Amino acid sequence: MSVFVTVGLELLEHRLGADRIRGARTTAKEIVDLCGGLPLALAVVSARALMHPHFPLGALAQHLRDNQDSLVAFSSHDPRTDPRSVFSRSYDTLSGGAAALFRLLSLHPSQDITLSAATSLSSTHPRATREYMAELVDRNMIVEQTPGRYACHTLLRSYAAELGRSVDGKEILAEARARMFEHYLHSADAATTLLAPHNSDVVLPPPRVGVRPQRFDDRADAAQWIVAERYVLPALIQDVRHYPRVDTFRRQLTAALEMCVESPVP
C-alpha cells in the first residue's frame, strides 16, 4: 500500500471513525484514490459523509466516480474548504506567464509533462518555461517528480481547465493543443528515425511556430524518451480525433511505440 493511501485512510478514520471505515475498507481506499490523497479533497468528502451518517461509503465513491475530472464533487459553500477558493489564492499570485502556462497544462493528456513538452504547449522560450514551471512548483500548483518532469494533480488540472475555457477561449486552446500534438509528432519521428532509420518513410511538414520538438543525442536517448512517454503516446493517439493530420500522427506514434518494444535501451 502506498504512503498516500495509508495517510489518506488515517485521515478518513480520524474524521469518520474506525468503525465506519472497517466495514468498507476497500471502498475507503477507492475514495482516497479518487481524491488523489489530497487532504483538502478528503476533508470535503469526510464532511459530506458526516452530514449523512447513514449513507454507505459506496454511494459517496460512486458520486466521485461520476464526477471525475471535475470539481463538482468537491464544491463547498465554505470558502475555507471549497477547492476553487483555495486554489485561487495561489493562482492569483502567479505572474501572467505562469498563469497562462498553468491553464494550458490541462490540455495535456497525462498528469505529468516534461519541460520540453510544456515549452511547445505554451510557445515560450525554454528559459522562460523553466522559470514559469519553477514558479508553479513554488506555489504548490505542480510537483517536479524527477528533474525536468512535472505532475499536476487531477483537481488542479480541472481547475486549470475551467480557467482556460473562461480566460483563453477556443482559438487559443485549439492552437496550443495543435502545438502539443506536433511536439510529440515530430519528437516521435526524430526518435524512430534514430532507432529504425530505414522504417521511417513519412516526410513531415515543418512544425508550426512555437513547437520545439525533443532533441536526442543518440539511440539510447531516443529509446529512453519513448519509454518515459509510454503512457502519454497512446493517450495522444486516442485524443487526436479532431487533429487535421490524424493519419500521419497515428502512424508515427504507433511506430514510436513499436520501436520501444523492438529496440530496448542500449
PDB file of C-alpha atoms in Angstrom:
ATOM      1  CA  MET A   1       0.000   0.000   0.000  1.00  0.00           C
ATOM      2  CA  SER A   2       1.424   3.394  -0.974  1.00  0.00           C
ATOM      3  CA  VAL A   3       2.172   6.071   1.597  1.00  0.00           C
ATOM      4  CA  PHE A   4      -0.500   8.457   0.313  1.00  0.00           C
ATOM      5  CA  VAL A   5      -3.192   5.730   0.600  1.00  0.00           C
ATOM      6  CA  THR A   6      -2.102   4.922   4.158  1.00  0.00           C
ATOM      7  CA  VAL A   7      -2.145   8.577   5.169  1.00  0.00           C
ATOM      8  CA  GLY A   8      -5.470   9.109   3.410  1.00  0.00           C
ATOM      9  CA  LEU A   9      -7.075   6.181   5.209  1.00  0.00           C
ATOM     10  CA  GLU A  10      -5.795   7.504   8.519  1.00  0.00           C
ATOM     11  CA  LEU A  11      -7.358  10.869   7.761  1.00  0.00           C
ATOM     12  CA  LEU A  12     -10.721   9.255   6.918  1.00  0.00           C
ATOM     13  CA  GLU A  13     -10.597   7.112  10.060  1.00  0.00           C
ATOM     14  CA  HIS A  14      -9.810  10.164  12.183  1.00  0.00           C
ATOM     15  CA  ARG A  15     -12.779  12.077  10.760  1.00  0.00           C
ATOM     16  CA  LEU A  16     -15.338   9.297  10.282  1.00  0.00           C
ATOM     17  CA  GLY A  17     -14.317   6.798  12.925  1.00  0.00           C
ATOM     18  CA  ALA A  18     -12.603   3.454  12.582  1.00  0.00           C
ATOM     19  CA  ASP A  19     -15.881   1.508  12.752  1.00  0.00           C
ATOM     20  CA  ARG A  20     -17.277   3.159   9.624  1.00  0.00           C
ATOM     21  CA  ILE A  21     -14.046   2.541   7.693  1.00  0.00           C
ATOM     22  CA  ARG A  22     -13.508  -1.011   8.948  1.00  0.00           C
ATOM     23  CA  GLY A  23     -16.617  -2.314   7.245  1.00  0.00           C
ATOM     24  CA  ALA A  24     -15.817  -0.713   3.893  1.00  0.00           C
ATOM     25  CA  ARG A  25     -12.043  -0.549   3.738  1.00  0.00           C
ATOM     26  CA  THR A  26     -11.842  -1.331   0.001  1.00  0.00           C
ATOM     27  CA  THR A  27     -14.301   1.472  -0.734  1.00  0.00           C
ATOM     28  CA  ALA A  28     -12.387   3.805   1.564  1.00  0.00           C
ATOM     29  CA  LYS A  29      -9.204   3.068  -0.392  1.00  0.00           C
ATOM     30  CA  GLU A  30     -11.033   3.898  -3.616  1.00  0.00           C
ATOM     31  CA  ILE A  31     -12.225   7.200  -2.142  1.00  0.00           C
ATOM     32  CA  VAL A  32      -8.650   8.077  -1.202  1.00  0.00           C
ATOM     33  CA  ASP A  33      -7.549   7.211  -4.723  1.00  0.00           C
ATOM     34  CA  LEU A  34     -10.353   9.266  -6.320  1.00  0.00           C
ATOM     35  CA  CYS A  35      -9.281  12.181  -4.119  1.00  0.00           C
ATOM     36  CA  GLY A  36      -5.676  11.669  -5.180  1.00  0.00           C
ATOM     37  CA  GLY A  37      -4.741  11.572  -1.496  1.00  0.00           C
ATOM     38  CA  LEU A  38      -5.207  15.353  -1.434  1.00  0.00           C
ATOM     39  CA  PRO A  39      -6.003  16.415   2.167  1.00  0.00           C
ATOM     40  CA  LEU A  40      -8.341  19.188   1.006  1.00  0.00           C
ATOM     41  CA  ALA A  41     -10.404  16.799  -1.117  1.00  0.00           C
ATOM     42  CA  LEU A  42     -10.525  14.210   1.672  1.00  0.00           C
ATOM     43  CA  ALA A  43     -11.640  16.876   4.150  1.00  0.00           C
ATOM     44  CA  VAL A  44     -14.548  17.892   1.898  1.00  0.00           C
ATOM     45  CA  VAL A  45     -15.567  14.276   1.305  1.00  0.00           C
ATOM     46  CA  SER A  46     -15.345  13.490   5.027  1.00  0.00           C
ATOM     47  CA  ALA A  47     -17.556  16.459   5.855  1.00  0.00           C
ATOM     48  CA  ARG A  48     -20.211  15.198   3.444  1.00  0.00           C
ATOM     49  CA  ALA A  49     -20.001  11.696   4.887  1.00  0.00           C
ATOM     50  CA  LEU A  50     -20.510  13.108   8.387  1.00  0.00           C
ATOM     51  CA  MET A  51     -23.576  15.040   7.211  1.00  0.00           C
ATOM     52  CA  HIS A  52     -25.091  11.738   6.025  1.00  0.00           C
ATOM     53  CA  PRO A  53     -24.020   9.139   8.602  1.00  0.00           C
ATOM     54  CA  HIS A  54     -26.484   6.554   7.285  1.00  0.00           C
ATOM     55  CA  PHE A  55     -25.279   6.772   3.672  1.00  0.00           C
ATOM     56  CA  PRO A  56     -22.933   3.931   2.649  1.00  0.00           C
ATOM     57  CA  LEU A  57     -19.442   4.971   1.590  1.00  0.00           C
ATOM     58  CA  GLY A  58     -20.110   3.202  -1.703  1.00  0.00           C
ATOM     59  CA  ALA A  59     -22.639   5.916  -2.616  1.00  0.00           C
ATOM     60  CA  LEU A  60     -20.024   8.571  -1.930  1.00  0.00           C
ATOM     61  CA  ALA A  61     -17.467   6.715  -4.051  1.00  0.00           C
ATOM     62  CA  GLN A  62     -19.999   6.455  -6.885  1.00  0.00           C
ATOM     63  CA  HIS A  63     -20.595  10.220  -6.718  1.00  0.00           C
ATOM     64  CA  LEU A  64     -16.847  10.788  -7.034  1.00  0.00           C
ATOM     65  CA  ARG A  65     -16.599   8.382  -9.976  1.00  0.00           C
ATOM     66  CA  ASP A  66     -19.486  10.093 -11.756  1.00  0.00           C
ATOM     67  CA  ASN A  67     -17.752  13.466 -11.450  1.00  0.00           C
ATOM     68  CA  GLN A  68     -14.165  12.527 -12.210  1.00  0.00           C
ATOM     69  CA  ASP A  69     -12.095  15.256 -13.909  1.00  0.00           C
ATOM     70  CA  SER A  70     -14.425  17.812 -12.353  1.00  0.00           C
ATOM     71  CA  LEU A  71     -14.578  19.937  -9.213  1.00  0.00           C
ATOM     72  CA  VAL A  72     -18.322  19.314  -8.850  1.00  0.00           C
ATOM     73  CA  ALA A  73     -17.941  16.543  -6.306  1.00  0.00           C
ATOM     74  CA  PHE A  74     -15.734  18.711  -4.078  1.00  0.00           C
ATOM     75  CA  SER A  75     -17.549  22.054  -4.257  1.00  0.00           C
ATOM     76  CA  SER A  76     -18.419  23.592  -0.918  1.00  0.00           C
ATOM     77  CA  HIS A  77     -20.165  26.713   0.354  1.00  0.00           C
ATOM     78  CA  ASP A  78     -17.370  27.145   2.865  1.00  0.00           C
ATOM     79  CA  PRO A  79     -14.515  29.156   1.237  1.00  0.00           C
ATOM     80  CA  ARG A  80     -12.063  27.501   3.611  1.00  0.00           C
ATOM     81  CA  THR A  81     -12.679  24.094   2.016  1.00  0.00           C
ATOM     82  CA  ASP A  82     -14.006  24.915  -1.458  1.00  0.00           C
ATOM     83  CA  PRO A  83     -11.282  23.895  -3.971  1.00  0.00           C
ATOM     84  CA  ARG A  84     -11.815  26.889  -6.267  1.00  0.00           C
ATOM     85  CA  SER A  85     -11.440  29.310  -3.372  1.00  0.00           C
ATOM     86  CA  VAL A  86      -8.358  27.550  -2.050  1.00  0.00           C
ATOM     87  CA  PHE A  87      -6.682  27.189  -5.451  1.00  0.00           C
ATOM     88  CA  SER A  88      -7.435  30.788  -6.424  1.00  0.00           C
ATOM     89  CA  ARG A  89      -5.340  32.055  -3.514  1.00  0.00           C
ATOM     90  CA  SER A  90      -2.256  30.555  -5.157  1.00  0.00           C
ATOM     91  CA  TYR A  91      -3.318  31.213  -8.751  1.00  0.00           C
ATOM     92  CA  ASP A  92      -3.909  34.921  -8.107  1.00  0.00           C
ATOM     93  CA  THR A  93      -0.277  35.332  -7.002  1.00  0.00           C
ATOM     94  CA  LEU A  94       1.157  33.936 -10.259  1.00  0.00           C
ATOM     95  CA  SER A  95       2.824  36.035 -12.915  1.00  0.00           C
ATOM     96  CA  GLY A  96       0.944  36.353 -16.207  1.00  0.00           C
ATOM     97  CA  GLY A  97       3.224  33.865 -17.962  1.00  0.00           C
ATOM     98  CA  ALA A  98       2.997  31.235 -15.225  1.00  0.00           C
ATOM     99  CA  ALA A  99      -0.787  31.621 -15.012  1.00  0.00           C
ATOM    100  CA  ALA A 100      -1.136  31.182 -18.786  1.00  0.00           C
ATOM    101  CA  LEU A 101       1.033  28.053 -18.729  1.00  0.00           C
ATOM    102  CA  PHE A 102      -0.913  26.616 -15.795  1.00  0.00           C
ATOM    103  CA  ARG A 103      -4.177  26.955 -17.737  1.00  0.00           C
ATOM    104  CA  LEU A 104      -2.688  25.202 -20.773  1.00  0.00           C
ATOM    105  CA  LEU A 105      -1.352  22.264 -18.738  1.00  0.00           C
ATOM    106  CA  SER A 106      -4.908  20.947 -18.539  1.00  0.00           C
ATOM    107  CA  LEU A 107      -4.733  20.183 -22.291  1.00  0.00           C
ATOM    108  CA  HIS A 108      -2.024  17.575 -21.789  1.00  0.00           C
ATOM    109  CA  PRO A 109      -3.491  14.035 -21.769  1.00  0.00           C
ATOM    110  CA  SER A 110      -1.294  12.908 -18.888  1.00  0.00           C
ATOM    111  CA  GLN A 111      -0.881  14.351 -15.417  1.00  0.00           C
ATOM    112  CA  ASP A 112       2.886  14.523 -15.930  1.00  0.00           C
ATOM    113  CA  ILE A 113       4.670  16.570 -18.575  1.00  0.00           C
ATOM    114  CA  THR A 114       8.290  17.304 -19.496  1.00  0.00           C
ATOM    115  CA  LEU A 115       9.791  20.761 -19.654  1.00  0.00           C
ATOM    116  CA  SER A 116      10.261  20.324 -23.404  1.00  0.00           C
ATOM    117  CA  ALA A 117       6.588  19.484 -23.987  1.00  0.00           C
ATOM    118  CA  ALA A 118       5.477  22.368 -21.765  1.00  0.00           C
ATOM    119  CA  THR A 119       7.638  24.694 -23.849  1.00  0.00           C
ATOM    120  CA  SER A 120       5.876  23.675 -27.059  1.00  0.00           C
ATOM    121  CA  LEU A 121       2.472  23.735 -25.386  1.00  0.00           C
ATOM    122  CA  SER A 122       2.940  27.324 -24.231  1.00  0.00           C
ATOM    123  CA  SER A 123       5.031  28.539 -27.203  1.00  0.00           C
ATOM    124  CA  THR A 124       7.538  30.168 -24.867  1.00  0.00           C
ATOM    125  CA  HIS A 125      11.327  30.163 -24.744  1.00  0.00           C
ATOM    126  CA  PRO A 126      12.717  27.178 -22.780  1.00  0.00           C
ATOM    127  CA  ARG A 127      14.322  29.506 -20.239  1.00  0.00           C
ATOM    128  CA  ALA A 128      11.011  31.274 -19.610  1.00  0.00           C
ATOM    129  CA  THR A 129       9.156  27.956 -19.404  1.00  0.00           C
ATOM    130  CA  ARG A 130      11.601  26.721 -16.783  1.00  0.00           C
ATOM    131  CA  GLU A 131      11.025  29.887 -14.747  1.00  0.00           C
ATOM    132  CA  TYR A 132       7.248  29.560 -15.016  1.00  0.00           C
ATOM    133  CA  MET A 133       7.332  25.898 -14.008  1.00  0.00           C
ATOM    134  CA  ALA A 134       9.538  26.749 -11.029  1.00  0.00           C
ATOM    135  CA  GLU A 135       7.012  29.404 -10.042  1.00  0.00           C
ATOM    136  CA  LEU A 136       4.191  26.869 -10.229  1.00  0.00           C
ATOM    137  CA  VAL A 137       6.201  24.452  -8.084  1.00  0.00           C
ATOM    138  CA  ASP A 138       6.808  27.200  -5.512  1.00  0.00           C
ATOM    139  CA  ARG A 139       3.033  27.859  -5.332  1.00  0.00           C
ATOM    140  CA  ASN A 140       2.294  24.122  -4.972  1.00  0.00           C
ATOM    141  CA  MET A 141       0.347  24.111  -8.256  1.00  0.00           C
ATOM    142  CA  ILE A 142       2.562  21.352  -9.703  1.00  0.00           C
ATOM    143  CA  VAL A 143       5.246  18.984  -8.404  1.00  0.00           C
ATOM    144  CA  GLU A 144       8.613  18.244 -10.006  1.00  0.00           C
ATOM    145  CA  GLN A 145       8.663  14.445  -9.774  1.00  0.00           C
ATOM    146  CA  THR A 146      12.043  13.974 -11.414  1.00  0.00           C
ATOM    147  CA  PRO A 147      14.384  16.561 -12.962  1.00  0.00           C
ATOM    148  CA  GLY A 148      12.529  18.120 -15.889  1.00  0.00           C
ATOM    149  CA  ARG A 149       9.280  16.154 -15.435  1.00  0.00           C
ATOM    150  CA  TYR A 150       6.345  17.712 -13.629  1.00  0.00           C
ATOM    151  CA  ALA A 151       2.965  16.459 -12.367  1.00  0.00           C
ATOM    152  CA  CYS A 152      -0.290  18.308 -11.757  1.00  0.00           C
ATOM    153  CA  HIS A 153      -2.987  16.865  -9.505  1.00  0.00           C
ATOM    154  CA  THR A 154      -6.325  15.984 -11.130  1.00  0.00           C
ATOM    155  CA  LEU A 155      -8.257  18.602  -9.145  1.00  0.00           C
ATOM    156  CA  LEU A 156      -5.803  21.324 -10.103  1.00  0.00           C
ATOM    157  CA  ARG A 157      -6.000  20.212 -13.747  1.00  0.00           C
ATOM    158  CA  SER A 158      -9.791  20.529 -13.562  1.00  0.00           C
ATOM    159  CA  TYR A 159      -9.396  23.996 -12.083  1.00  0.00           C
ATOM    160  CA  ALA A 160      -6.924  24.915 -14.847  1.00  0.00           C
ATOM    161  CA  ALA A 161      -9.360  23.632 -17.495  1.00  0.00           C
ATOM    162  CA  GLU A 162     -12.161  25.776 -16.086  1.00  0.00           C
ATOM    163  CA  LEU A 163      -9.900  28.829 -16.154  1.00  0.00           C
ATOM    164  CA  GLY A 164      -8.763  28.046 -19.690  1.00  0.00           C
ATOM    165  CA  ARG A 165     -12.314  27.913 -21.005  1.00  0.00           C
ATOM    166  CA  SER A 166     -13.214  31.223 -19.369  1.00  0.00           C
ATOM    167  CA  VAL A 167      -9.975  33.143 -19.937  1.00  0.00           C
ATOM    168  CA  ASP A 168      -8.333  31.843 -23.115  1.00  0.00           C
ATOM    169  CA  GLY A 169     -11.159  30.903 -25.444  1.00  0.00           C
ATOM    170  CA  LYS A 170     -11.442  28.207 -28.090  1.00  0.00           C
ATOM    171  CA  GLU A 171      -8.928  29.576 -30.617  1.00  0.00           C
ATOM    172  CA  ILE A 172      -6.055  29.914 -28.150  1.00  0.00           C
ATOM    173  CA  LEU A 173      -6.742  26.469 -26.683  1.00  0.00           C
ATOM    174  CA  ALA A 174      -7.008  24.879 -30.142  1.00  0.00           C
ATOM    175  CA  GLU A 175      -3.688  26.395 -31.219  1.00  0.00           C
ATOM    176  CA  ALA A 176      -1.987  25.200 -28.021  1.00  0.00           C
ATOM    177  CA  ARG A 177      -3.427  21.708 -28.488  1.00  0.00           C
ATOM    178  CA  ALA A 178      -2.114  21.633 -32.064  1.00  0.00           C
ATOM    179  CA  ARG A 179       1.360  22.640 -30.863  1.00  0.00           C
ATOM    180  CA  MET A 180       1.250  19.835 -28.310  1.00  0.00           C
ATOM    181  CA  PHE A 181       0.294  17.270 -30.953  1.00  0.00           C
ATOM    182  CA  GLU A 182       3.048  18.481 -33.287  1.00  0.00           C
ATOM    183  CA  HIS A 183       5.581  18.420 -30.466  1.00  0.00           C
ATOM    184  CA  TYR A 184       5.003  14.704 -29.955  1.00  0.00           C
ATOM    185  CA  LEU A 185       4.614  14.001 -33.651  1.00  0.00           C
ATOM    186  CA  HIS A 186       8.000  15.485 -34.539  1.00  0.00           C
ATOM    187  CA  SER A 187       9.649  14.129 -31.390  1.00  0.00           C
ATOM    188  CA  ALA A 188       8.380  10.619 -32.185  1.00  0.00           C
ATOM    189  CA  ASP A 189       9.563  10.994 -35.772  1.00  0.00           C
ATOM    190  CA  ALA A 190      13.044  12.020 -34.589  1.00  0.00           C
ATOM    191  CA  ALA A 191      13.154   9.087 -32.163  1.00  0.00           C
ATOM    192  CA  THR A 192      12.076   6.480 -34.714  1.00  0.00           C
ATOM    193  CA  THR A 193      14.463   7.902 -37.313  1.00  0.00           C
ATOM    194  CA  LEU A 194      17.324   7.215 -34.919  1.00  0.00           C
ATOM    195  CA  LEU A 195      16.071   3.792 -33.833  1.00  0.00           C
ATOM    196  CA  ALA A 196      14.955   2.494 -37.225  1.00  0.00           C
ATOM    197  CA  PRO A 197      16.065   4.893 -39.989  1.00  0.00           C
ATOM    198  CA  HIS A 198      15.028   2.526 -42.795  1.00  0.00           C
ATOM    199  CA  ASN A 199      11.470   2.215 -41.469  1.00  0.00           C
ATOM    200  CA  SER A 200      10.746   5.939 -41.388  1.00  0.00           C
ATOM    201  CA  ASP A 201       9.334   6.936 -44.783  1.00  0.00           C
ATOM    202  CA  VAL A 202       6.932   9.718 -43.815  1.00  0.00           C
ATOM    203  CA  VAL A 203       8.079  13.251 -44.619  1.00  0.00           C
ATOM    204  CA  LEU A 204       6.524  15.650 -42.136  1.00  0.00           C
ATOM    205  CA  PRO A 205       5.841  19.308 -42.867  1.00  0.00           C
ATOM    206  CA  PRO A 206       7.759  21.746 -40.629  1.00  0.00           C
ATOM    207  CA  PRO A 207       6.229  22.218 -37.174  1.00  0.00           C
ATOM    208  CA  ARG A 208       4.280  25.391 -36.571  1.00  0.00           C
ATOM    209  CA  VAL A 209       5.846  28.375 -34.829  1.00  0.00           C
ATOM    210  CA  GLY A 210       6.431  27.765 -31.132  1.00  0.00           C
ATOM    211  CA  VAL A 211       6.896  23.994 -31.379  1.00  0.00           C
ATOM    212  CA  ARG A 212      10.256  22.793 -30.068  1.00  0.00           C
ATOM    213  CA  PRO A 213      10.453  19.004 -30.548  1.00  0.00           C
ATOM    214  CA  GLN A 214      12.545  16.874 -28.233  1.00  0.00           C
ATOM    215  CA  ARG A 215      16.147  16.519 -29.340  1.00  0.00           C
ATOM    216  CA  PHE A 216      18.089  13.277 -28.928  1.00  0.00           C
ATOM    217  CA  ASP A 217      21.821  12.778 -28.599  1.00  0.00           C
ATOM    218  CA  ASP A 218      21.823   9.122 -29.645  1.00  0.00           C
ATOM    219  CA  ARG A 219      19.766   5.924 -29.938  1.00  0.00           C
ATOM    220  CA  ALA A 220      19.806   5.335 -26.183  1.00  0.00           C
ATOM    221  CA  ASP A 221      18.481   8.830 -25.570  1.00  0.00           C
ATOM    222  CA  ALA A 222      15.675   8.288 -28.097  1.00  0.00           C
ATOM    223  CA  ALA A 223      14.726   4.906 -26.617  1.00  0.00           C
ATOM    224  CA  GLN A 224      14.655   6.333 -23.101  1.00  0.00           C
ATOM    225  CA  TRP A 225      12.320   9.095 -24.242  1.00  0.00           C
ATOM    226  CA  ILE A 226       9.891   6.575 -25.728  1.00  0.00           C
ATOM    227  CA  VAL A 227       9.948   4.513 -22.541  1.00  0.00           C
ATOM    228  CA  ALA A 228       9.362   7.635 -20.423  1.00  0.00           C
ATOM    229  CA  GLU A 229       6.421   8.679 -22.609  1.00  0.00           C
ATOM    230  CA  ARG A 230       4.886   5.190 -22.879  1.00  0.00           C
ATOM    231  CA  TYR A 231       1.690   6.372 -21.177  1.00  0.00           C
ATOM    232  CA  VAL A 232       1.430   9.727 -22.942  1.00  0.00           C
ATOM    233  CA  LEU A 233       1.811   8.471 -26.524  1.00  0.00           C
ATOM    234  CA  PRO A 234      -1.163   6.052 -26.516  1.00  0.00           C
ATOM    235  CA  ALA A 235      -3.312   8.715 -24.817  1.00  0.00           C
ATOM    236  CA  LEU A 236      -2.423  11.168 -27.560  1.00  0.00           C
ATOM    237  CA  ILE A 237      -3.359   8.652 -30.227  1.00  0.00           C
ATOM    238  CA  GLN A 238      -6.800   8.361 -28.631  1.00  0.00           C
ATOM    239  CA  ASP A 239      -7.093  12.127 -28.206  1.00  0.00           C
ATOM    240  CA  VAL A 240      -6.147  13.109 -31.755  1.00  0.00           C
ATOM    241  CA  ARG A 241      -9.509  12.590 -33.446  1.00  0.00           C
ATOM    242  CA  HIS A 242     -10.027  16.288 -34.164  1.00  0.00           C
ATOM    243  CA  TYR A 243      -6.464  16.974 -35.303  1.00  0.00           C
ATOM    244  CA  PRO A 244      -6.092  17.629 -39.082  1.00  0.00           C
ATOM    245  CA  ARG A 245      -3.090  15.291 -39.513  1.00  0.00           C
ATOM    246  CA  VAL A 246      -4.705  12.292 -37.870  1.00  0.00           C
ATOM    247  CA  ASP A 247      -3.398   9.515 -40.123  1.00  0.00           C
ATOM    248  CA  THR A 248       0.189  10.749 -40.061  1.00  0.00           C
ATOM    249  CA  PHE A 249       0.097  11.328 -36.306  1.00  0.00           C
ATOM    250  CA  ARG A 250      -1.324   7.906 -35.501  1.00  0.00           C
ATOM    251  CA  ARG A 251       1.178   6.205 -37.803  1.00  0.00           C
ATOM    252  CA  GLN A 252       4.226   7.936 -36.350  1.00  0.00           C
ATOM    253  CA  LEU A 253       3.227   7.497 -32.723  1.00  0.00           C
ATOM    254  CA  THR A 254       2.369   3.861 -33.310  1.00  0.00           C
ATOM    255  CA  ALA A 255       5.801   3.409 -34.913  1.00  0.00           C
ATOM    256  CA  ALA A 256       7.387   5.030 -31.868  1.00  0.00           C
ATOM    257  CA  LEU A 257       5.640   2.592 -29.548  1.00  0.00           C
ATOM    258  CA  GLU A 258       6.690  -0.362 -31.684  1.00  0.00           C
ATOM    259  CA  MET A 259      10.301   0.840 -31.568  1.00  0.00           C
ATOM    260  CA  CYS A 260      10.022   0.948 -27.785  1.00  0.00           C
ATOM    261  CA  VAL A 261       9.192  -2.769 -27.780  1.00  0.00           C
ATOM    262  CA  GLU A 262      11.563  -3.852 -30.522  1.00  0.00           C
ATOM    263  CA  SER A 263      14.565  -1.712 -29.545  1.00  0.00           C
ATOM    264  CA  PRO A 264      15.303  -1.904 -25.824  1.00  0.00           C
ATOM    265  CA  VAL A 265      17.502   0.805 -24.335  1.00  0.00           C
ATOM    266  CA  PRO A 266      21.111   0.007 -25.334  1.00  0.00           C
TER     267      PRO A 266
END
